Tab-separated table of C-alpha atoms in Angstrom:
chain	number	residue	atom	x	y	z
A	1	MET	CA	39.872	-40.020	-33.945
A	2	ALA	CA	37.948	-37.950	-31.646
A	3	ARG	CA	39.980	-35.396	-29.690
A	4	LEU	CA	39.615	-35.866	-25.826
A	5	LEU	CA	38.857	-32.902	-23.644
A	6	PRO	CA	41.178	-32.297	-20.675
A	7	THR	CA	39.469	-33.864	-17.395
A	8	ALA	CA	38.701	-30.395	-15.820
A	9	ALA	CA	37.025	-29.120	-19.003
A	10	ALA	CA	34.975	-32.373	-19.401
A	11	ALA	CA	33.859	-32.189	-15.762
A	12	ALA	CA	32.735	-28.636	-16.178
A	13	ILE	CA	30.529	-29.485	-19.264
A	14	VAL	CA	28.938	-32.367	-17.447
A	15	ALA	CA	28.158	-30.276	-14.365
A	16	ALA	CA	26.626	-27.502	-16.502
A	17	VAL	CA	24.498	-30.077	-18.312
A	18	LEU	CA	23.326	-31.490	-15.030
A	19	VAL	CA	22.497	-28.071	-13.537
A	20	ALA	CA	20.565	-26.996	-16.589
A	21	GLY	CA	18.317	-29.939	-16.254
A	22	LEU	CA	17.164	-29.244	-12.728
A	23	PRO	CA	13.477	-27.926	-12.551
A	24	GLY	CA	14.692	-24.819	-10.621
A	25	ALA	CA	17.103	-23.960	-13.356
A	26	ARG	CA	14.593	-24.244	-15.920
A	27	ALA	CA	11.987	-22.081	-14.121
A	28	ALA	CA	14.727	-19.434	-13.483
A	29	SER	CA	15.682	-19.279	-17.251
A	30	ALA	CA	11.906	-19.156	-18.203
A	31	SER	CA	11.116	-16.313	-15.848
A	32	PRO	CA	11.334	-12.649	-17.133
A	33	ALA	CA	14.220	-10.421	-15.939
A	34	ALA	CA	13.205	-7.553	-13.596
A	35	ASP	CA	14.326	-5.209	-16.233
A	36	ASP	CA	11.770	-6.537	-18.597
A	37	ALA	CA	8.849	-5.987	-16.104
A	38	PRO	CA	6.467	-3.025	-16.664
A	39	PRO	CA	7.830	0.298	-15.134
A	40	TYR	CA	6.335	1.642	-11.975
A	41	ARG	CA	3.014	3.298	-12.343
A	42	ASN	CA	0.356	5.456	-10.508
A	43	HIS	CA	-3.149	4.458	-10.573
A	44	THR	CA	-5.825	7.037	-9.787
A	45	VAL	CA	-8.441	5.099	-7.879
A	46	GLY	CA	-11.875	5.228	-9.678
A	47	GLY	CA	-10.387	7.099	-12.495
A	48	GLY	CA	-12.478	10.451	-12.987
A	49	ASP	CA	-14.994	9.342	-10.423
A	50	GLY	CA	-12.513	9.832	-7.588
A	51	TRP	CA	-12.902	8.504	-3.913
A	52	PHE	CA	-16.156	10.239	-2.668
A	53	PHE	CA	-19.289	9.281	-0.834
A	54	ASP	CA	-22.628	11.115	-1.039
A	55	ALA	CA	-24.701	10.636	2.101
A	56	ASN	CA	-27.769	12.029	0.197
A	57	THR	CA	-27.748	9.043	-2.202
A	58	ASN	CA	-26.051	6.786	0.074
A	59	ALA	CA	-23.566	5.710	-2.600
A	60	SER	CA	-20.047	6.125	-3.494
A	61	SER	CA	-18.906	8.136	-6.588
A	62	GLY	CA	-17.651	5.130	-8.587
A	63	ASN	CA	-17.631	1.342	-8.903
A	64	TYR	CA	-14.200	0.548	-7.617
A	65	SER	CA	-14.331	-3.206	-8.055
A	66	ASP	CA	-15.126	-2.609	-11.769
A	67	TRP	CA	-12.291	-0.122	-11.932
A	68	ALA	CA	-9.761	-2.390	-10.201
A	69	ALA	CA	-10.715	-5.392	-12.557
A	70	GLY	CA	-9.380	-3.247	-15.450
A	71	GLU	CA	-5.842	-2.503	-13.951
A	72	THR	CA	-2.678	-4.493	-13.242
A	73	PHE	CA	-0.864	-3.568	-10.103
A	74	TYR	CA	2.878	-4.128	-9.253
A	75	LEU	CA	5.051	-3.819	-6.181
A	76	GLY	CA	6.351	-0.179	-6.222
A	77	ASP	CA	3.155	1.167	-7.826
A	78	TYR	CA	1.103	3.976	-6.113
A	79	LEU	CA	-2.590	4.203	-5.655
A	80	ILE	CA	-3.738	7.881	-5.864
A	81	PHE	CA	-6.862	8.602	-4.085
A	82	LYS	CA	-8.544	11.903	-5.060
A	83	THR	CA	-10.964	12.329	-2.032
A	84	ASN	CA	-12.053	14.751	0.702
A	85	ASP	CA	-12.183	14.889	4.589
A	86	ASN	CA	-15.477	12.932	4.456
A	87	SER	CA	-13.800	9.742	3.679
A	88	SER	CA	-10.801	7.746	4.825
A	89	VAL	CA	-8.550	5.249	3.062
A	90	VAL	CA	-7.676	1.882	4.873
A	91	GLN	CA	-5.054	-0.282	3.515
A	92	THR	CA	-4.753	-3.881	4.681
A	93	THR	CA	-3.767	-7.432	3.818
A	94	ASN	CA	-6.169	-8.720	6.440
A	95	ALA	CA	-9.223	-10.368	4.634
A	96	THR	CA	-11.270	-10.218	8.070
A	97	THR	CA	-10.629	-6.640	8.560
A	98	TYR	CA	-11.740	-6.001	5.003
A	99	GLY	CA	-14.741	-8.177	5.592
A	100	LEU	CA	-15.785	-6.333	8.709
A	101	CYS	CA	-15.255	-2.800	7.115
A	102	ASP	CA	-13.465	-2.110	10.398
A	103	ALA	CA	-9.795	-1.613	11.134
A	104	SER	CA	-10.293	-0.369	14.901
A	105	ASP	CA	-8.966	-3.667	16.201
A	106	ASP	CA	-6.275	-4.488	13.667
A	107	LEU	CA	-2.900	-3.699	15.092
A	108	ALA	CA	-0.944	-5.374	12.244
A	109	GLU	CA	1.854	-3.235	10.584
A	110	THR	CA	0.286	-3.984	7.352
A	111	THR	CA	-2.902	-2.112	8.029
A	112	SER	CA	-2.722	1.578	7.802
A	113	ILE	CA	-5.429	4.364	7.885
A	114	TYR	CA	-5.108	7.604	5.881
A	115	GLY	CA	-7.272	10.622	5.670
A	116	GLY	CA	-9.833	12.311	7.915
A	117	GLY	CA	-12.910	10.141	7.530
A	118	GLY	CA	-15.131	12.528	9.443
A	119	GLY	CA	-18.263	11.437	7.525
A	120	GLY	CA	-21.261	13.503	6.963
A	121	GLY	CA	-21.107	13.680	3.110
A	122	GLY	CA	-22.215	17.312	3.017
A	123	GLY	CA	-19.965	17.978	0.121
A	124	LEU	CA	-18.233	20.985	1.657
A	125	GLU	CA	-15.127	19.053	2.980
A	126	GLN	CA	-11.752	20.177	1.957
A	127	ASN	CA	-10.489	17.961	-1.147
A	128	SER	CA	-7.214	16.107	-0.705
A	129	THR	CA	-5.028	13.686	-2.509
A	130	ILE	CA	-3.713	10.652	-0.678
A	131	ALA	CA	-0.855	8.476	-2.199
A	132	VAL	CA	-0.435	5.030	-1.091
A	133	ALA	CA	2.490	2.757	-1.986
A	134	LEU	CA	1.902	-0.856	-2.836
A	135	THR	CA	4.559	-2.794	-0.765
A	136	ALA	CA	2.874	-6.178	-0.190
A	137	GLU	CA	2.720	-8.769	-2.827
A	138	GLY	CA	-0.385	-10.637	-3.155
A	139	ALA	CA	-3.885	-9.679	-1.895
A	140	ASN	CA	-4.391	-6.042	-0.950
A	141	TYR	CA	-7.619	-4.551	0.308
A	142	PHE	CA	-8.847	-0.949	0.506
A	143	PHE	CA	-11.932	0.633	1.979
A	144	SER	CA	-13.334	3.791	3.789
A	145	GLU	CA	-14.248	3.118	7.337
A	146	ALA	CA	-15.921	6.561	7.682
A	147	ASP	CA	-19.517	6.758	9.071
A	148	GLY	CA	-18.838	3.616	11.161
A	149	GLY	CA	-18.197	1.453	8.177
A	150	ALA	CA	-21.181	2.446	6.321
A	151	GLN	CA	-19.271	3.845	3.391
A	152	CYS	CA	-17.594	0.539	3.068
A	153	GLN	CA	-20.731	-1.436	3.306
A	154	GLN	CA	-22.286	0.764	0.582
A	155	GLY	CA	-19.480	-0.072	-1.923
A	156	MET	CA	-16.610	2.235	-1.005
A	157	ARG	CA	-14.189	-0.797	-1.053
A	158	PHE	CA	-12.193	-2.842	-3.509
A	159	GLU	CA	-9.586	-5.558	-3.437
A	160	ILE	CA	-6.463	-6.019	-5.695
A	161	LYS	CA	-3.757	-8.495	-6.460
A	162	VAL	CA	-0.290	-7.025	-6.370
A	163	GLU	CA	2.250	-8.836	-8.709
A	164	HIS	CA	6.043	-8.719	-8.152
A	165	GLY	CA	6.981	-6.853	-11.311
A	166	ARG	CA	10.403	-5.137	-10.803
A	167	GLY	CA	10.037	-5.678	-6.974
A	168	LEU	CA	10.171	-2.748	-4.631
A	169	PRO	CA	12.406	0.109	-5.577
A	170	PRO	CA	15.104	1.298	-3.067
A	171	SER	CA	12.971	4.014	-1.706
A	172	LEU	CA	10.477	1.566	-0.325
A	173	LEU	CA	12.687	-1.286	0.615
A	174	HIS	CA	13.868	-0.171	4.090
A	175	GLN	CA	11.595	2.325	5.458
A	176	PRO	CA	12.619	3.556	8.987
A	177	PRO	CA	10.107	3.286	11.850
A	178	ALA	CA	8.168	6.644	12.141
A	179	PRO	CA	6.764	8.203	15.414
A	180	LYS	CA	3.643	8.865	13.413
A	181	GLY	CA	2.114	6.562	11.085
A	182	ARG	CA	3.964	4.879	8.201
A	183	VAL	CA	6.507	7.145	6.322
A	184	LEU	CA	5.453	7.288	2.591
A	185	ALA	CA	8.797	7.490	0.668
A	186	PRO	CA	8.932	9.680	-2.279
A	187	PRO	CA	7.346	7.919	-5.421
A	188	PRO	CA	9.941	6.166	-7.487
A	189	ALA	CA	11.797	8.219	-10.112
A	190	GLY	CA	10.228	7.908	-13.588
A	191	THR	CA	6.648	7.435	-12.506
A	192	ALA	CA	3.963	10.018	-13.603
A	193	PHE	CA	3.154	10.838	-10.007
A	194	SER	CA	6.799	11.738	-9.125
A	195	GLY	CA	6.704	14.620	-11.701
A	196	THR	CA	3.278	16.111	-11.071
A	197	GLY	CA	3.964	18.006	-7.923
A	198	GLY	CA	0.317	17.241	-6.734
A	199	VAL	CA	1.573	15.730	-3.465
A	200	GLU	CA	4.703	16.790	-1.597
A	201	PRO	CA	6.579	13.894	-0.026
A	202	GLY	CA	7.525	14.674	3.611
A	203	ASP	CA	8.408	13.007	6.939
A	204	GLY	CA	5.114	11.303	7.563
A	205	ALA	CA	1.872	10.164	5.891
A	206	GLY	CA	0.082	13.308	6.808
A	207	ASP	CA	2.312	15.257	4.520
A	208	ASN	CA	1.038	13.258	1.526
A	209	GLY	CA	-2.608	14.380	1.787
A	210	GLY	CA	-3.896	12.598	4.816
A	211	ALA	CA	-2.866	11.323	8.383
A	212	GLY	CA	-1.587	7.814	7.962
A	213	THR	CA	-1.640	5.581	10.987
A	214	SER	CA	-0.254	1.990	11.075
A	215	GLY	CA	-1.635	-0.500	13.556
A	216	ALA	CA	1.665	-0.750	15.366
A	217	CYS	CA	1.902	2.974	15.724
A	218	ARG	CA	-1.619	3.267	17.115
A	219	ALA	CA	-0.661	0.725	19.901
A	220	ALA	CA	2.699	2.501	20.554
A	221	SER	CA	1.029	5.724	20.839
A	222	GLY	CA	-1.289	4.500	23.622
A	223	ARG	CA	1.716	3.099	25.569
A	224	PHE	CA	3.540	6.410	25.166
A	225	LEU	CA	0.552	8.355	26.480
A	226	GLY	CA	0.570	6.019	29.605
A	227	VAL	CA	4.232	6.665	30.219
A	228	VAL	CA	3.642	10.436	30.073
A	229	ALA	CA	0.751	10.378	32.517
A	230	ALA	CA	2.683	8.153	35.076
A	231	ALA	CA	5.743	10.745	34.681
A	232	ALA	CA	3.468	13.671	35.335
A	233	ALA	CA	1.975	12.059	38.348
A	234	ALA	CA	5.406	11.385	39.864
A	235	LEU	CA	6.464	14.924	39.486
A	236	ALA	CA	3.365	16.224	41.010
A	237	VAL	CA	4.229	14.266	44.219
A	238	LEU	CA	7.738	15.592	44.355
A	239	VAL	CA	6.520	19.104	44.042
A	240	LEU	CA	4.078	18.593	46.924
């Protein structure tokens, strides 16, 4: 004769079977744990070609779309741009901004500009290294807006798809608002870039090889200058 389970135990078993049969539960059990995802990595953009533009040949130093096609990108990874003052780095999730090769009217917080981007391409500009963290899942776009967007139009651009992987590390989860550009947190421990000493993390994007300016910061700086000007005018009236 079969032995009957207590009522509470039987109910628990039935509930477990029902939950296991739900589509969401099956999907969760099938998805890999975060610990099984690849470790955070640093990707040197263009490999040995770097991120340069030659005005004499009107061409970039590498084929960045081909380079990106051979890489896999995850949240928390860093893109390392080895470049110089002739070019800039624009990071955005806005496909329109990318298509226009122009970020001047894009005030979104997900669009940032790094580096000098003075143009000219004379080859005597000071070399620099710019580290850009991947903090937005999905489509990410990168280009140089130097020379009025001409560098971008001549191939200095690429797009990538950022996968979830391990998700963002704690150092990139809650970045405080910065008075100048976006703060680049130190690269996650355990990545190749965190141990090279090639770029020293600091209190702003400029400390990481190039001035970084987010869209929100560009708008805020304009308002701030307006307030300062108004205060100076009022002080002048009081002195008179």
